[in-house]
Coordinates of C-alpha atoms in Angstrom, one line a residue:
Chain H
X1 CA 25.3 6.7 34.6
X2 CA 22.3 9.7 34.3
X3 CA 23.4 10.3 30.4
X4 CA 21.7 10.0 27.4
X5 CA 24.1 7.6 25.8
X6 CA 23.3 4.9 28.6
X7 CA 19.6 5.4 27.8
X8 CA 20.2 5.0 23.9
X9 CA 22.4 2.0 24.2
X10 CA 19.5 0.4 26.4
X11 CA 17.1 1.3 24.0
X12 CA 19.5 0.2 21.0
X13 CA 19.8 -3.5 23.0
X14 CA 16.1 -4.0 23.6
X15 CA 15.4 -3.6 19.7
X16 CA 18.3 -5.7 18.5
X17 CA 17.2 -8.4 21.0
X18 CA 14.0 -8.1 19.8
X19 CA 14.6 -8.3 16.2
X20 CA 16.9 -11.5 16.8
X21 CA 14.2 -12.8 18.3
X22 CA 11.5 -12.3 15.4
X23 CA 14.4 -13.7 13.2
X24 CA 15.1 -16.7 15.3
X25 CA 12.3 -17.9 17.3
X26 CA 9.9 -20.5 15.8
X27 CA 7.1 -20.0 18.2
X28 CA 4.6 -17.4 16.7
X29 CA 3.8 -16.2 20.5
X30 CA 7.4 -16.0 21.2
X31 CA 7.9 -13.9 17.6
X32 CA 4.9 -11.6 19.2
X33 CA 6.8 -10.9 22.4
X34 CA 9.9 -10.4 20.6
X35 CA 8.0 -7.4 18.3
X36 CA 6.9 -6.0 21.5
X37 CA 10.5 -6.0 22.8
X38 CA 11.5 -3.7 19.6
X39 CA 8.4 -1.4 20.1
X40 CA 9.7 -0.9 23.9
X41 CA 13.1 -0.2 22.3
X42 CA 11.6 2.8 20.8
X43 CA 10.0 3.6 23.5
X44 CA 12.9 4.1 25.8
X45 CA 14.6 6.1 22.6
X46 CA 11.8 8.5 22.8
X47 CA 11.8 9.0 26.6
X48 CA 15.4 9.5 26.8
X49 CA 15.2 11.9 24.0
X50 CA 12.4 13.8 25.9
X51 CA 14.2 13.8 29.2
X52 CA 17.7 15.2 27.7
X53 CA 16.9 17.0 25.0
X54 CA 13.3 18.1 23.7
X55 CA 12.6 21.6 25.0
X56 CA 9.1 20.6 25.3
X57 CA 9.1 17.6 27.7
X58 CA 5.3 16.1 27.2
X59 CA 5.8 15.2 23.4
X60 CA 8.1 12.1 24.1
X61 CA 6.0 10.8 26.9
X62 CA 2.6 11.4 25.0
X63 CA 4.2 9.4 22.2
X64 CA 5.0 6.3 24.5
X65 CA 1.4 6.2 25.9
X66 CA 0.2 5.9 22.5
X67 CA 2.6 3.5 21.5
X68 CA 1.9 1.3 24.7
X69 CA -2.0 1.8 23.4
X70 CA -1.1 0.8 19.9
X71 CA 1.1 -2.0 21.1
X72 CA -1.8 -3.9 22.9
X73 CA -4.2 -3.4 19.7
X74 CA -1.7 -5.1 17.7
X75 CA -1.0 -8.1 20.4
X76 CA -4.9 -8.7 20.1
X77 CA -5.0 -8.8 16.7
X78 CA -1.8 -11.0 16.4
X79 CA -3.0 -13.2 18.8
X80 CA -6.4 -13.7 16.9
X81 CA -4.9 -14.2 14.0
X82 CA -2.7 -17.3 15.3
X83 CA -5.8 -18.5 17.3
X84 CA -7.1 -18.8 13.7
X85 CA -4.1 -20.5 12.6
X86 CA -4.1 -22.7 15.3
X87 CA -7.6 -24.4 14.7
X88 CA -6.3 -25.3 11.4
X89 CA -3.1 -26.5 12.0
X90 CA -3.1 -27.4 15.5
X91 CA 0.3 -25.8 16.1
X92 CA 1.9 -22.5 16.4
X93 CA 5.0 -23.4 15.3
X94 CA 5.9 -21.5 12.3
X95 CA 7.8 -24.5 10.8
X96 CA 4.3 -26.4 10.2
X97 CA 2.9 -23.1 8.2
X98 CA 5.4 -23.2 5.2
X99 CA 3.5 -24.2 2.2
X100 CA 4.2 -20.7 0.3
X101 CA 7.8 -19.7 -0.8
X102 CA 7.7 -16.0 -1.2
Chain Y
X1 CA -14.8 29.3 10.9
X2 CA -16.2 26.3 9.6
X3 CA -13.5 24.0 10.3
X4 CA -14.9 20.5 10.0
X5 CA -16.0 21.3 6.4
X6 CA -12.1 20.2 5.5
X7 CA -12.8 16.9 7.2
X8 CA -15.7 15.8 5.4
X9 CA -14.3 13.0 3.2
X10 CA -12.9 11.3 6.3
X11 CA -16.0 11.9 8.0
X12 CA -18.0 10.4 5.1
X13 CA -16.1 7.4 5.5
X14 CA -16.3 7.3 9.7
X15 CA -19.8 7.0 8.8
X16 CA -19.8 4.3 6.3
X17 CA -17.8 2.6 8.8
X18 CA -20.5 2.9 11.5
X19 CA -23.2 1.4 8.7
X20 CA -21.5 -1.6 8.1
X21 CA -20.1 -2.0 11.9
X22 CA -24.1 -1.5 12.6
X23 CA -24.6 -4.3 9.7
X24 CA -22.3 -6.8 11.1
X25 CA -24.3 -6.8 14.3
X26 CA -27.2 -8.2 12.7
X27 CA -27.7 -11.9 12.5
X28 CA -29.5 -12.1 9.4
X29 CA -27.3 -10.6 6.3
X30 CA -28.3 -10.4 2.8
X31 CA -25.1 -10.2 0.5
X32 CA -26.7 -8.7 -2.2
X33 CA -28.0 -5.8 -0.3
X34 CA -25.0 -5.2 1.6
X35 CA -23.1 -5.2 -1.9
X36 CA -26.0 -2.7 -3.1
X37 CA -25.4 -0.6 0.0
X38 CA -21.5 -0.8 -0.3
X39 CA -21.8 0.2 -3.9
X40 CA -23.4 3.2 -3.0
X41 CA -21.9 4.6 -0.3
X42 CA -18.5 4.4 -1.7
X43 CA -19.8 6.1 -5.1
X44 CA -21.0 9.0 -3.0
X45 CA -17.8 8.9 -1.1
X46 CA -16.1 9.6 -4.6
X47 CA -18.2 12.5 -5.1
X48 CA -17.5 14.0 -1.9
X49 CA -14.0 13.6 -2.3
X50 CA -14.2 15.2 -5.7
X51 CA -16.2 18.2 -4.3
X52 CA -13.6 18.6 -1.5
X53 CA -10.8 18.3 -4.0
X54 CA -10.1 22.4 -3.7
X55 CA -10.2 22.8 0.0
X56 CA -7.2 23.9 1.7
X57 CA -6.5 24.6 5.4
X58 CA -4.5 23.2 8.8
X59 CA -6.8 21.0 11.4
X60 CA -5.9 19.7 14.7
X61 CA -3.4 22.0 16.2
X62 CA -1.6 22.0 12.7
X63 CA -0.7 18.2 12.4
X64 CA -3.3 17.5 9.6
X65 CA -2.7 19.5 6.5
X66 CA -5.2 19.4 3.9
X67 CA -4.1 20.7 0.4
X68 CA -4.1 19.8 -3.1
X69 CA -1.6 17.5 -2.7
X70 CA -3.6 15.3 -0.3
X71 CA -6.8 15.9 -1.7
X72 CA -5.5 14.2 -4.9
X73 CA -4.5 11.1 -3.2
X74 CA -7.3 11.2 -1.2
X75 CA -9.3 11.2 -4.4
X76 CA -7.2 8.2 -5.9
X77 CA -8.1 6.1 -2.4
X78 CA -11.4 6.8 -3.1
X79 CA -11.9 5.7 -6.6
X80 CA -9.8 2.8 -5.5
X81 CA -11.9 1.8 -2.5
X82 CA -15.2 2.3 -5.2
X83 CA -13.3 0.0 -7.9
X84 CA -12.3 -2.4 -5.6
X85 CA -16.2 -2.4 -3.7
X86 CA -17.8 -2.3 -7.4
X87 CA -16.1 -5.8 -8.2
X88 CA -17.8 -7.3 -4.8
X89 CA -21.0 -8.4 -6.4
X90 CA -19.7 -11.9 -6.5
X91 CA -17.8 -12.3 -3.2
X92 CA -16.9 -15.6 -3.3
X93 CA -14.0 -15.6 -1.7
X94 CA -15.1 -14.4 1.5
X95 CA -18.2 -16.4 3.6
X96 CA -21.2 -14.8 3.6
X97 CA -21.2 -14.1 7.4
X98 CA -18.2 -12.1 7.0
X99 CA -19.5 -9.7 4.3
X100 CA -20.4 -7.0 6.2
X101 CA -17.1 -7.0 8.4
X102 CA -15.3 -7.1 5.0
X103 CA -16.6 -3.7 4.2
X104 CA -16.4 -2.6 7.5
X105 CA -12.4 -3.2 7.3
X106 CA -12.2 -1.5 4.0
X107 CA -14.1 1.4 5.1
X108 CA -11.8 1.9 8.4
X109 CA -8.6 1.2 6.0
X110 CA -9.9 3.9 3.4
X111 CA -10.2 6.1 6.4
X112 CA -7.0 5.5 7.8
X113 CA -5.3 6.2 4.5
X114 CA -6.9 9.0 4.0
X115 CA -5.8 10.5 7.5
X116 CA -2.4 9.0 6.4
X117 CA -1.9 11.4 3.1
X118 CA -2.8 14.3 5.1
X119 CA -1.3 13.8 8.3
X120 CA 2.0 16.2 8.7
X121 CA 3.1 15.0 12.0
X122 CA 5.1 12.0 13.0
X123 CA 3.0 10.5 15.7
X124 CA -0.1 11.2 13.7
X125 CA 1.8 9.3 10.7
X126 CA 2.3 6.4 12.8
X127 CA -1.2 5.9 14.4
X128 CA -2.4 6.7 10.8
X129 CA -0.7 3.9 9.3
X130 CA -0.7 1.4 12.2
X131 CA -4.7 1.6 11.8
X132 CA -4.8 1.0 7.9
X133 CA -2.2 -1.7 8.5
X134 CA -4.5 -3.5 11.4
X135 CA -7.5 -3.6 8.9
X136 CA -5.3 -5.3 6.1
X137 CA -4.0 -7.8 8.5
X138 CA -7.4 -9.1 9.4
X139 CA -8.9 -8.8 5.6
X140 CA -6.0 -11.1 4.7
X141 CA -6.8 -14.1 6.3
X142 CA -10.8 -13.6 6.0
X143 CA -10.5 -16.1 3.0
X144 CA -12.5 -19.1 3.2
X145 CA -11.8 -22.5 2.1
X146 CA -8.4 -21.8 1.9
X147 CA -6.2 -24.2 4.0
X148 CA -3.2 -24.5 1.7
X149 CA -3.2 -20.1 2.0
X150 CA -3.6 -20.5 6.0
X151 CA -0.2 -19.0 6.9
X152 CA -0.7 -16.3 4.5
X153 CA -2.5 -14.2 7.2
X154 CA 0.2 -14.7 10.2
X155 CA 3.1 -13.8 7.6
X156 CA 1.8 -10.7 6.3
X157 CA 1.1 -10.0 10.4
X158 CA 4.9 -10.5 11.4
X159 CA 6.6 -8.9 8.4
X160 CA 4.4 -5.8 8.9
X161 CA 4.7 -5.7 12.6
X162 CA 8.6 -5.8 12.2
X163 CA 8.6 -2.8 9.6
X164 CA 6.5 -0.9 11.7
X165 CA 8.6 -1.3 14.4
X166 CA 11.5 -0.7 12.7
X167 CA 9.5 2.6 11.1
X168 CA 9.0 3.4 14.9
X169 CA 12.6 3.1 16.0
X170 CA 13.4 5.5 12.8
X171 CA 10.9 7.9 14.2
X172 CA 12.1 8.2 17.6
X173 CA 15.7 8.8 16.0
X174 CA 14.5 11.7 14.1
X175 CA 12.5 13.1 17.0
X176 CA 16.0 12.7 18.9
X177 CA 17.9 14.9 16.1
X178 CA 15.0 17.2 15.6
X179 CA 13.3 17.5 18.8
X180 CA 10.0 18.4 17.0
X181 CA 7.7 16.0 15.6
X182 CA 6.2 18.1 12.9
X183 CA 6.7 17.9 9.2
X184 CA 7.5 21.3 8.7
X185 CA 10.2 21.7 11.2
X186 CA 11.8 18.4 10.4
X187 CA 12.1 19.8 6.7
X188 CA 13.5 22.8 8.0
X189 CA 16.0 21.5 10.5
X190 CA 16.8 18.0 9.0
X191 CA 19.0 19.1 6.2
X192 CA 21.3 20.9 8.6
X193 CA 22.1 18.0 10.6
X194 CA 22.0 15.2 8.1
X195 CA 25.6 14.7 8.5
X196 CA 24.8 13.2 11.8
X197 CA 24.5 9.2 11.1
X198 CA 21.4 9.2 13.4
X199 CA 19.7 11.5 11.1
X200 CA 20.6 9.4 8.0
X201 CA 19.6 6.2 10.1
X202 CA 16.3 7.4 11.4
X203 CA 15.3 8.5 7.9
X204 CA 16.1 5.2 6.8
X205 CA 14.4 3.4 9.2
X206 CA 11.2 5.5 9.3
X207 CA 10.9 5.1 5.5
X208 CA 10.8 1.4 5.7
X209 CA 7.5 1.1 7.3
X210 CA 6.4 2.5 4.0
X211 CA 8.7 0.7 1.9
X212 CA 6.8 -2.3 3.3
X213 CA 3.5 -1.2 2.2
X214 CA 4.8 -0.3 -1.3
X215 CA 6.6 -3.5 -1.4
X216 CA 10.1 -1.9 -2.4
X217 CA 13.2 -4.6 -2.5
X218 CA 14.3 -5.4 0.9
X219 CA 10.6 -5.3 2.4
X220 CA 9.0 -7.2 -0.5
X221 CA 8.9 -10.6 0.7
X222 CA 5.3 -10.8 1.7
X223 CA 3.9 -9.5 -1.7
X224 CA 4.0 -12.8 -3.9
X225 CA 2.4 -14.7 -0.8
X226 CA -0.2 -12.4 0.3
X227 CA -1.3 -11.5 -3.5
X228 CA -1.6 -15.5 -3.9
X229 CA -3.1 -15.9 -0.5
X230 CA -5.5 -13.3 -0.2
X231 CA -8.9 -13.5 -1.5
X232 CA -8.9 -11.4 -5.3
X233 CA -11.0 -8.5 -3.9
X234 CA -8.7 -8.1 -0.9
X235 CA -5.5 -8.5 -3.5
X236 CA -7.1 -5.9 -5.7
X237 CA -7.4 -3.7 -2.6
X238 CA -3.7 -4.3 -1.4
X239 CA -2.7 -3.7 -5.1
X240 CA -4.5 -0.4 -5.7
X241 CA -5.3 1.9 -3.1
X242 CA -3.1 0.5 -0.6
X243 CA -0.1 1.2 -2.9
X244 CA -1.4 5.0 -3.2
X245 CA -1.2 5.8 0.5
X246 CA 2.1 4.3 0.3
X247 CA 3.5 6.2 -2.5
X248 CA 2.1 9.5 -0.9
X249 CA 4.0 9.2 2.3
X250 CA 7.2 7.9 0.5
X251 CA 7.4 11.0 -1.7
X252 CA 6.7 13.4 1.9
X253 CA 9.3 11.7 3.8
X254 CA 12.0 11.4 0.5
X255 CA 11.4 15.2 0.7
X256 CA 12.8 15.8 4.1
X257 CA 16.2 15.2 3.3
X258 CA 16.4 17.7 0.7
X259 CA 19.2 16.1 -1.3
X260 CA 21.2 17.4 1.7
X261 CA 22.7 13.7 1.7
X262 CA 24.5 12.0 -0.8
X263 CA 24.6 8.6 1.2
X264 CA 20.8 8.8 1.1
X265 CA 20.4 9.5 -2.6
X266 CA 22.7 6.6 -3.2
X267 CA 20.9 4.2 -0.9
X268 CA 17.7 5.2 -2.6
X269 CA 19.1 4.7 -6.1
X270 CA 20.7 1.0 -5.0
X271 CA 17.1 -0.1 -3.6
X272 CA 15.3 1.3 -6.8
X273 CA 17.6 -1.0 -9.0
X274 CA 17.4 -4.1 -7.1
X275 CA 13.7 -3.8 -6.8
X276 CA 13.3 -3.3 -10.6
X277 CA 15.5 -5.9 -11.4
X278 CA 14.6 -8.7 -8.9
X279 CA 10.7 -7.8 -9.9
X280 CA 11.2 -8.2 -13.0
X281 CA 13.3 -11.5 -13.4
X282 CA 11.4 -13.3 -11.0
X283 CA 8.2 -12.3 -12.4
X284 CA 9.1 -14.1 -15.4
X285 CA 8.8 -18.0 -14.2
X286 CA 5.6 -17.4 -12.4
X287 CA 2.2 -19.3 -13.2
X288 CA -0.5 -17.8 -10.9
X289 CA -1.5 -14.6 -12.7
X290 CA -1.7 -12.6 -9.0
X291 CA 1.9 -13.9 -8.4
X292 CA 3.1 -12.2 -11.3
X293 CA 1.3 -9.4 -10.6
X294 CA 3.0 -9.3 -7.2
X295 CA 6.2 -9.4 -8.5
X296 CA 5.6 -6.8 -11.1
X297 CA 4.1 -4.5 -8.3
X298 CA 7.9 -4.8 -6.5
X299 CA 9.0 -3.6 -9.9
X300 CA 6.9 -0.5 -10.1
X301 CA 7.6 0.4 -7.0
X302 CA 11.2 0.5 -8.2
X303 CA 10.3 2.8 -11.3
X304 CA 8.5 5.1 -9.1
X305 CA 11.5 5.4 -7.0
X306 CA 13.4 6.7 -9.7
X307 CA 11.1 9.7 -10.0
X308 CA 10.9 10.1 -6.3
X309 CA 14.5 10.1 -5.9
X310 CA 15.2 13.0 -8.6
X311 CA 13.9 15.6 -5.6
X312 CA 13.2 18.0 -7.7
X313 CA 9.4 19.1 -8.4
X314 CA 9.4 17.5 -11.6
X315 CA 10.2 14.6 -10.2
X316 CA 7.7 14.2 -7.6
X317 CA 4.9 15.5 -10.1
X318 CA 6.3 12.5 -12.3
X319 CA 6.1 10.0 -9.5
X320 CA 2.1 11.4 -8.9
X321 CA 1.4 10.6 -12.6
X322 CA 2.9 7.4 -12.2
X323 CA 0.7 6.2 -9.3
X324 CA -2.4 7.6 -10.9
X325 CA -1.3 5.2 -13.9
X326 CA -0.2 2.4 -11.6
X327 CA -4.1 2.4 -10.4
X328 CA -6.1 2.4 -13.5
X329 CA -3.8 -0.1 -15.0
X330 CA -3.4 -2.5 -12.1
X331 CA -7.2 -2.4 -11.4
X332 CA -7.8 -2.9 -15.0
X333 CA -5.6 -6.2 -15.0
X334 CA -7.2 -7.4 -11.5
X335 CA -10.9 -6.6 -12.9
X336 CA -10.6 -9.0 -15.4
X337 CA -8.9 -11.7 -13.3
X338 CA -12.2 -11.0 -10.6
X339 CA -14.5 -11.5 -13.3
X340 CA -12.8 -14.3 -14.8
X341 CA -12.4 -16.5 -11.8
X342 CA -15.9 -15.7 -10.7
X343 CA -16.2 -18.3 -7.8
X344 CA -12.9 -16.9 -6.5
X345 CA -10.1 -19.2 -6.9
X346 CA -6.7 -18.1 -7.9
X347 CA -6.3 -17.5 -11.9
X348 CA -3.5 -19.5 -13.5
X349 CA -2.4 -17.9 -17.0
X350 CA -3.1 -21.1 -18.7
X351 CA -6.8 -20.4 -17.9
X352 CA -6.8 -17.5 -19.7
X353 CA -6.6 -19.3 -23.2
X354 CA -9.1 -18.3 -25.8
X355 CA -10.3 -15.4 -23.7
X356 CA -10.8 -13.4 -26.6
X357 CA -13.4 -15.8 -27.8
X358 CA -14.9 -15.8 -24.3
X359 CA -15.4 -12.5 -23.7
X360 CA -13.8 -9.8 -26.3
X361 CA -14.0 -6.9 -24.0
X362 CA -12.4 -8.5 -21.0
X363 CA -9.4 -9.4 -23.2
X364 CA -9.4 -6.0 -24.8
X365 CA -9.2 -4.5 -21.2
X366 CA -6.4 -6.9 -20.2
X367 CA -4.4 -6.2 -22.9
X368 CA -4.2 -2.6 -22.5
X369 CA -3.7 -2.8 -18.9
X370 CA -0.6 -5.4 -19.5
X371 CA 0.3 -2.9 -22.3
X372 CA 0.6 0.0 -19.8
X373 CA 2.4 -2.0 -17.5
X374 CA 4.8 -2.6 -19.7
X375 CA 4.9 1.1 -20.7
X376 CA 4.0 0.7 -24.6
X377 CA 2.8 4.2 -26.3
X378 CA -0.3 5.1 -26.5
X379 CA -1.4 3.7 -23.0
X380 CA -1.0 5.6 -20.0
X381 CA 1.8 3.6 -18.6
X382 CA 4.3 4.8 -21.6
X383 CA 3.7 8.4 -20.6
X384 CA 4.1 7.4 -16.6
X385 CA 7.4 5.8 -17.6
X386 CA 8.5 8.8 -19.8
X387 CA 7.8 11.4 -17.4
X388 CA 9.8 9.7 -14.6
X389 CA 12.8 8.7 -16.8
X390 CA 12.5 12.6 -18.2
X391 CA 13.3 14.0 -14.6
X392 CA 15.5 11.5 -13.6
X393 CA 17.4 12.5 -16.8
X394 CA 17.3 16.1 -15.9
X395 CA 19.4 15.3 -12.5
X396 CA 21.9 13.4 -14.8
X397 CA 20.9 9.8 -13.5
X398 CA 22.1 8.5 -16.9
X399 CA 23.0 4.8 -15.7
X400 CA 19.6 4.5 -13.8
X401 CA 17.2 5.4 -16.7
X402 CA 19.2 2.9 -19.1
X403 CA 18.9 0.2 -16.2
X404 CA 15.2 1.4 -15.9
X405 CA 15.1 0.7 -19.7
X406 CA 16.6 -2.7 -19.7
X407 CA 14.1 -3.7 -17.0
X408 CA 10.9 -2.3 -19.0
X409 CA 12.2 -4.7 -21.6
X410 CA 12.2 -7.8 -19.8
X411 CA 8.9 -6.7 -18.4
X412 CA 7.7 -6.8 -21.7
X413 CA 8.5 -10.8 -21.9
X414 CA 6.1 -11.9 -19.3
X415 CA 3.4 -9.4 -19.8
X416 CA 3.6 -10.8 -23.4
X417 CA 3.3 -14.1 -22.3
X418 CA 0.0 -13.4 -20.2
X419 CA -1.3 -11.7 -23.6
X420 CA -0.3 -14.4 -25.8
X421 CA -2.5 -16.9 -23.4
X422 CA -5.5 -14.7 -23.8
X423 CA -5.4 -14.3 -27.3
X424 CA -3.4 -16.7 -29.0
X425 CA -3.7 -19.9 -27.0
X426 CA -6.5 -22.1 -28.0
X427 CA -7.8 -23.8 -24.6
X428 CA -7.0 -27.7 -24.0
X429 CA -10.3 -28.2 -22.7
X430 CA -13.3 -25.9 -22.9
X431 CA -13.7 -23.0 -20.3
X432 CA -17.3 -22.0 -19.5
X433 CA -18.0 -18.6 -20.8
X434 CA -17.3 -15.7 -18.8
X435 CA -20.8 -13.9 -17.8
X436 CA -20.4 -10.2 -18.4
X437 CA -23.5 -7.7 -17.1
X438 CA -24.1 -4.4 -18.2
X439 CA -22.1 -2.6 -15.4
X440 CA -18.9 -4.5 -16.1
X441 CA -18.9 -3.8 -19.4
X442 CA -19.6 0.0 -19.1
X443 CA -16.8 -0.1 -16.2
X444 CA -14.5 -1.9 -18.8
X445 CA -15.2 0.5 -21.6
X446 CA -14.3 3.5 -18.8
X447 CA -11.0 2.2 -18.3
X448 CA -10.1 1.5 -21.5
X449 CA -10.5 4.8 -22.4
X450 CA -9.4 6.1 -19.3
X451 CA -5.9 4.4 -20.1
X452 CA -5.8 5.5 -23.8
X453 CA -7.0 9.2 -23.0
X454 CA -4.7 9.6 -19.8
X455 CA -1.5 8.2 -22.5
X456 CA -2.6 10.6 -25.6
X457 CA -3.6 14.0 -23.5
X458 CA -1.4 13.7 -20.4
X459 CA -1.4 17.8 -20.3
X460 CA -4.1 18.5 -17.9
X461 CA -3.3 15.8 -15.5
X462 CA 0.6 16.7 -15.7
X463 CA -0.5 20.1 -14.6
X464 CA -2.4 18.8 -12.0
X465 CA 0.3 16.5 -10.5
X466 CA 2.3 19.6 -10.8
X467 CA 0.3 21.8 -8.7
X468 CA -0.1 18.7 -6.4
X469 CA 3.7 18.5 -5.8
X470 CA 4.1 22.3 -5.4
X471 CA 1.6 22.3 -2.9
X472 CA 3.7 19.7 -1.1
X473 CA 5.9 22.3 0.7

């Protein structure tokens, strides 16, 4: 079980589950959580490459720490926008927010 | 060694952000005073960037490179910011209580994009692009009295964070293949391992974050809605300054593969063709001028890609020139929109009727800007397209160039519809005259001169872009 491939598979699975969640969820909070899953999939990748391949074993860990910090900032911004939207529409369901068609 | 001198433009915009952060804390705010402050500071910012244009060096453990390439793009970003601030005199789209915050986010975003074009380390690039995106996520929903556009902000946010997650995943794969995060190492090692699927997939995913900012085809979905739903000034900022940073990073990342991968080049060709064709065809049916410009920006991302995917120095230089041209032309169009829609509403094309009588100068600026976007000589847009197509022909991409030219012809149709509205149509009911103050008049004349001069005498500027492309590697 202690091989690079296992961890890469876990990372890719997390990323795919997250992507599926973003595409399929209709609840904005759920979409936000799904995006966090995608970021964590990338984090698992960084840690795995760091553990098995990289000559300098700190780089991947530092990147992961940075990404965790950025993800927190991202969640804060996302929640503030969702809150503003909730005040206008009284719902956090994405179906209610469909007036513009890209 | 006075290393901090290299960092002066960024320090200046940190200062600007600090000033407006303090201003946003005070309870009494006078919009006119804030405007004067913002205008002065951003004008000084342009001067500072020009003065530091010739600096070279490395900073922060070699993660940050200051060279002609980055300084040129910093200058473009600073110019874009100054122009956007310049047209904020009637910032009606944003509530008065939030003006200080608006300027604050604008300066933070400018700072982040300046750091983005200079950073040569993958983590630094990621942090910089996230910082600039976060400011834009907050600027977009700032529009007041816009219930029908309420969902714009959340749409932009969701698509943006998904694209950045893709980018991070791509960077993680690149890190796994190269086992180093410095761009110089990536350029050295990546061409030797490009046959591995992880390398190509990583590079493409990493690029998707920038494609999102540039609104290239599969990542364009946000552009029309955000252009339409954000306040006019914010749209201008997204359409001009933010596109410059994205173009700079796409040029840098595409250069990673160094033409070693046939598949990668073919994918870029397909994206470029789809982007041009889709943008131009859908733009034809638009009624809202900002939406039309959004689709035209998708098409222009495709044209720029033609120059980039040539992967020669001349190709990169032509793409840089195209970016300069795009900045000037798009800003001209947006400035007219902001002046004509003084109260900050979304301008419909038919509202332009009779503009040549209401304000001949603005009509002429709009006409030259649109002619430039369509690529008609002697404007700067023609020269830009010519250089891009010439660079692609040199590499033998004949079919791509022909498709590009067909697209330029299609695009002429909808640009001419707008010009027809401004010059030939009589208004159904009389619109109020457009007030044009002397500053705007000066700016219009300067833009017109710039567009024609850049188009007729491009030699110096082409030499400048070629020097910038040389300093890239």
